[in-house]
PDB file of C-alpha atoms in Angstrom:
ATOM      1  CA  MET R1428      56.910  52.301 -22.255  1.00 51.00           C
ATOM      2  CA  LYS R1429      53.632  50.380 -21.965  1.00 60.00           C
ATOM      3  CA  SER R1430      52.041  49.046 -25.111  1.00 75.00           C
ATOM      4  CA  PRO R1431      48.536  50.237 -26.009  1.00 75.00           C
ATOM      5  CA  LYS R1432      47.233  46.801 -24.960  1.00 80.00           C
ATOM      6  CA  GLY R1433      48.990  47.138 -21.595  1.00 87.00           C
ATOM      7  CA  ALA R1434      47.538  50.601 -21.086  1.00 90.00           C
ATOM      8  CA  LEU R1435      44.054  49.356 -22.007  1.00 92.00           C
ATOM      9  CA  ASP R1436      44.429  46.516 -19.498  1.00 93.00           C
ATOM     10  CA  ILE R1437      45.303  48.994 -16.755  1.00 95.00           C
ATOM     11  CA  VAL R1438      42.325  51.194 -17.656  1.00 96.00           C
ATOM     12  CA  LEU R1439      40.005  48.164 -17.667  1.00 97.00           C
ATOM     13  CA  ARG R1440      41.292  47.034 -14.273  1.00 98.00           C
ATOM     14  CA  LEU R1441      40.818  50.541 -12.853  1.00 98.00           C
ATOM     15  CA  LEU R1442      37.281  50.794 -14.242  1.00 98.00           C
ATOM     16  CA  VAL R1443      36.213  47.403 -12.853  1.00 98.00           C
ATOM     17  CA  ALA R1444      37.780  48.164  -9.477  1.00 98.00           C
ATOM     18  CA  GLY R1445      36.174  51.622  -9.507  1.00 98.00           C
ATOM     19  CA  ALA R1446      32.735  50.151 -10.187  1.00 98.00           C
ATOM     20  CA  LEU R1447      33.196  47.708  -7.310  1.00 98.00           C
ATOM     21  CA  ALA R1448      34.395  50.565  -5.078  1.00 98.00           C
ATOM     22  CA  ILE R1449      31.205  52.533  -5.816  1.00 98.00           C
ATOM     23  CA  ASP R1450      29.162  49.412  -5.056  1.00 98.00           C
ATOM     24  CA  ALA R1451      31.018  48.909  -1.757  1.00 98.00           C
ATOM     25  CA  THR R1452      30.768  52.566  -0.734  1.00 98.00           C
ATOM     26  CA  VAL R1453      27.016  52.731  -1.297  1.00 98.00           C
ATOM     27  CA  HIS R1454      26.430  49.481   0.589  1.00 97.00           C
ATOM     28  CA  LEU R1455      28.565  50.624   3.524  1.00 97.00           C
ATOM     29  CA  GLN R1456      26.792  53.988   3.656  1.00 96.00           C
ATOM     30  CA  LEU R1457      23.343  52.363   3.691  1.00 95.00           C
ATOM     31  CA  ALA R1458      24.093  49.373   5.946  1.00 93.00           C
ATOM     32  CA  ALA R1459      23.301  51.067   9.266  1.00 90.00           C
ATOM     33  CA  TYR R1460      19.927  52.304   8.031  1.00 89.00           C
ATOM     34  CA  TYR R1461      18.909  48.887   6.756  1.00 88.00           C
ATOM     35  CA  GLN R1462      20.059  47.161   9.936  1.00 84.00           C
ATOM     36  CA  LEU R1463      17.544  49.141  12.010  1.00 79.00           C
ATOM     37  CA  ALA R1464      14.780  46.716  11.013  1.00 69.00           C
ATOM     38  CA  VAL R1465      16.736  43.816  12.549  1.00 67.00           C
ATOM     39  CA  PRO R1466      19.174  45.358  15.056  1.00 61.00           C
ATOM     40  CA  ALA R1467      20.566  41.985  16.170  1.00 62.00           C
ATOM     41  CA  GLY R1468      21.454  39.035  14.003  1.00 65.00           C
ATOM     42  CA  ILE R1469      21.399  38.811  10.262  1.00 81.00           C
ATOM     43  CA  GLY R1470      19.625  41.750   8.729  1.00 87.00           C
ATOM     44  CA  GLN R1471      19.863  43.573   5.465  1.00 91.00           C
ATOM     45  CA  GLY R1472      22.537  45.846   6.937  1.00 91.00           C
ATOM     46  CA  THR R1473      24.729  42.844   7.707  1.00 91.00           C
ATOM     47  CA  LEU R1474      24.204  41.541   4.185  1.00 93.00           C
ATOM     48  CA  PHE R1475      25.135  44.992   2.832  1.00 95.00           C
ATOM     49  CA  ARG R1476      28.377  44.925   4.846  1.00 96.00           C
ATOM     50  CA  ILE R1477      29.196  41.458   3.530  1.00 96.00           C
ATOM     51  CA  GLU R1478      28.501  42.623  -0.040  1.00 97.00           C
ATOM     52  CA  ALA R1479      30.744  45.670   0.476  1.00 98.00           C
ATOM     53  CA  THR R1480      33.589  43.598   1.908  1.00 98.00           C
ATOM     54  CA  ILE R1481      33.475  41.121  -0.961  1.00 98.00           C
ATOM     55  CA  ALA R1482      33.320  43.953  -3.521  1.00 98.00           C
ATOM     56  CA  ILE R1483      36.403  45.584  -1.955  1.00 98.00           C
ATOM     57  CA  LEU R1484      38.370  42.325  -1.898  1.00 98.00           C
ATOM     58  CA  VAL R1485      37.462  41.438  -5.478  1.00 98.00           C
ATOM     59  CA  GLY R1486      38.220  44.982  -6.646  1.00 98.00           C
ATOM     60  CA  LEU R1487      41.694  44.696  -5.113  1.00 98.00           C
ATOM     61  CA  TYR R1488      42.119  41.256  -6.695  1.00 98.00           C
ATOM     62  CA  VAL R1489      41.316  42.708 -10.126  1.00 98.00           C
ATOM     63  CA  LEU R1490      43.715  45.613  -9.565  1.00 97.00           C
ATOM     64  CA  VAL R1491      46.578  43.413  -8.427  1.00 97.00           C
ATOM     65  CA  ARG R1492      46.160  40.438 -10.764  1.00 96.00           C
ATOM     66  CA  GLY R1493      43.933  41.333 -13.711  1.00 95.00           C
ATOM     67  CA  SER R1494      43.706  37.599 -14.359  1.00 96.00           C
ATOM     68  CA  ARG R1495      40.817  35.538 -15.676  1.00 96.00           C
ATOM     69  CA  PRO R1496      39.924  34.326 -12.162  1.00 97.00           C
ATOM     70  CA  ALA R1497      39.954  37.938 -10.914  1.00 98.00           C
ATOM     71  CA  TYR R1498      37.668  39.083 -13.711  1.00 98.00           C
ATOM     72  CA  ALA R1499      35.433  36.028 -13.200  1.00 98.00           C
ATOM     73  CA  ALA R1500      35.080  36.923  -9.521  1.00 98.00           C
ATOM     74  CA  ALA R1501      34.203  40.500 -10.510  1.00 98.00           C
ATOM     75  CA  VAL R1502      31.553  39.265 -12.967  1.00 98.00           C
ATOM     76  CA  ILE R1503      30.011  37.150 -10.195  1.00 98.00           C
ATOM     77  CA  VAL R1504      30.068  39.897  -7.559  1.00 98.00           C
ATOM     78  CA  ALA R1505      28.940  42.790  -9.763  1.00 98.00           C
ATOM     79  CA  GLY R1506      26.536  40.700 -11.836  1.00 98.00           C
ATOM     80  CA  GLY R1507      25.107  39.078  -8.719  1.00 98.00           C
ATOM     81  CA  GLY R1508      24.659  42.488  -7.135  1.00 97.00           C
ATOM     82  CA  VAL R1509      22.716  43.942 -10.049  1.00 97.00           C
ATOM     83  CA  PHE R1510      20.650  40.739 -10.293  1.00 98.00           C
ATOM     84  CA  LEU R1511      19.695  40.958  -6.613  1.00 96.00           C
ATOM     85  CA  VAL R1512      18.862  44.669  -6.639  1.00 97.00           C
ATOM     86  CA  LEU R1513      16.576  44.113  -9.641  1.00 98.00           C
ATOM     87  CA  LEU R1514      15.045  41.002  -8.078  1.00 97.00           C
ATOM     88  CA  TYR R1515      14.249  42.742  -4.790  1.00 96.00           C
ATOM     89  CA  ARG R1516      13.036  45.839  -6.636  1.00 97.00           C
ATOM     90  CA  TYR R1517      10.483  43.978  -8.749  1.00 97.00           C
ATOM     91  CA  VAL R1518       9.730  40.734  -6.854  1.00 97.00           C
ATOM     92  CA  ASN R1519       8.434  40.471  -3.297  1.00 97.00           C
ATOM     93  CA  VAL R1520      10.669  37.592  -2.178  1.00 94.00           C
ATOM     94  CA  PRO R1521       9.663  36.465   1.320  1.00 92.00           C
ATOM     95  CA  ALA R1522      12.187  35.924   4.107  1.00 87.00           C
ATOM     96  CA  PHE R1523      13.811  32.508   4.001  1.00 84.00           C
ATOM     97  CA  GLY R1524      16.091  31.055   6.647  1.00 81.00           C
ATOM     98  CA  PRO R1525      18.349  33.810   7.952  1.00 80.00           C
ATOM     99  CA  VAL R1526      17.791  36.014   4.870  1.00 83.00           C
ATOM    100  CA  PRO R1527      15.250  38.763   5.550  1.00 86.00           C
ATOM    101  CA  ALA R1528      12.582  39.914   3.117  1.00 88.00           C
ATOM    102  CA  MET R1529      14.196  42.765   1.202  1.00 91.00           C
ATOM    103  CA  TYR R1530      11.472  43.857  -1.222  1.00 93.00           C
ATOM    104  CA  GLU R1531      11.828  47.563  -1.922  1.00 94.00           C
ATOM    105  CA  PRO R1532       9.746  48.702  -4.906  1.00 96.00           C
ATOM    106  CA  VAL R1533      11.378  52.118  -5.289  1.00 96.00           C
ATOM    107  CA  TRP R1534      14.427  53.658  -6.913  1.00 97.00           C
ATOM    108  CA  TYR R1535      16.453  56.359  -5.183  1.00 97.00           C
ATOM    109  CA  PHE R1536      19.832  57.897  -5.926  1.00 97.00           C
ATOM    110  CA  GLN R1537      22.118  55.541  -3.962  1.00 97.00           C
ATOM    111  CA  LYS R1538      20.264  52.431  -5.106  1.00 97.00           C
ATOM    112  CA  SER R1539      20.374  53.589  -8.739  1.00 97.00           C
ATOM    113  CA  LEU R1540      24.054  54.523  -8.472  1.00 98.00           C
ATOM    114  CA  SER R1541      24.921  51.121  -7.028  1.00 97.00           C
ATOM    115  CA  ALA R1542      22.898  49.269  -9.674  1.00 98.00           C
ATOM    116  CA  ILE R1543      24.512  51.236 -12.511  1.00 98.00           C
ATOM    117  CA  ALA R1544      27.997  50.676 -11.071  1.00 98.00           C
ATOM    118  CA  GLU R1545      27.294  46.956 -10.630  1.00 98.00           C
ATOM    119  CA  ALA R1546      25.975  46.617 -14.183  1.00 98.00           C
ATOM    120  CA  ALA R1547      28.922  48.526 -15.642  1.00 98.00           C
ATOM    121  CA  GLY R1548      31.360  46.544 -13.496  1.00 98.00           C
ATOM    122  CA  ALA R1549      29.838  43.253 -14.624  1.00 98.00           C
ATOM    123  CA  VAL R1550      30.035  44.187 -18.319  1.00 98.00           C
ATOM    124  CA  LEU R1551      33.595  45.512 -18.009  1.00 98.00           C
ATOM    125  CA  ALA R1552      34.700  42.462 -16.021  1.00 98.00           C
ATOM    126  CA  LEU R1553      33.149  40.233 -18.683  1.00 98.00           C
ATOM    127  CA  LEU R1554      35.233  42.071 -21.288  1.00 97.00           C
ATOM    128  CA  GLY R1555      38.312  41.435 -19.155  1.00 96.00           C
ATOM    129  CA  LEU R1556      37.388  37.790 -18.797  1.00 96.00           C
ATOM    130  CA  LEU R1557      36.878  37.320 -22.546  1.00 95.00           C
ATOM    131  CA  LYS R1558      39.813  39.368 -23.822  1.00 91.00           C
ATOM    132  CA  PRO R1559      42.472  37.404 -25.702  1.00 86.00           C
ATOM    133  CA  ARG R1560      45.539  36.440 -23.680  1.00 78.00           C
ATOM    134  CA  PRO R1561      49.073  36.203 -25.021  1.00 70.00           C
ATOM    135  CA  HIS R1562      50.098  32.650 -25.886  1.00 62.00           C
ATOM    136  CA  GLY R1563      52.042  30.999 -23.111  1.00 54.00           C
ATOM    137  CA  GLY R1564      50.646  33.445 -20.553  1.00 51.00           C
ATOM    138  CA  HIS R1565      48.937  32.308 -17.395  1.00 54.00           C
ATOM    139  CA  GLY R1566      45.662  33.475 -15.967  1.00 55.00           C
TER     140      GLY R1566
END
């Protein structure tokens, strides 16, 4: 039988992976709409697909390993996602290099859902990163 700590670790891993899955799902659903502005090349839709792919891979990494590096990757992906959605919501960052201007000064359901999931995922992953490890354990 799993110890309470083991059960809590499983729940934490599921919650972080779930938050990243919500993030990925929203980005995949919206990617085609955002790509319309730049149908060829790097557009916001392409960036959304990249974000979704990374979120899926990191979510799987957290599920499978639950290690410090896995949680650190989740903090970076989820925290970076919420940082960027807030940045592009409140700051009109111009296009630079291949990155398009993505200023969007509105909130709507999918954007809010993704931001909340990213914020929750970042906080939960930070808890996983900072939780005490058994002595002699790796990762």
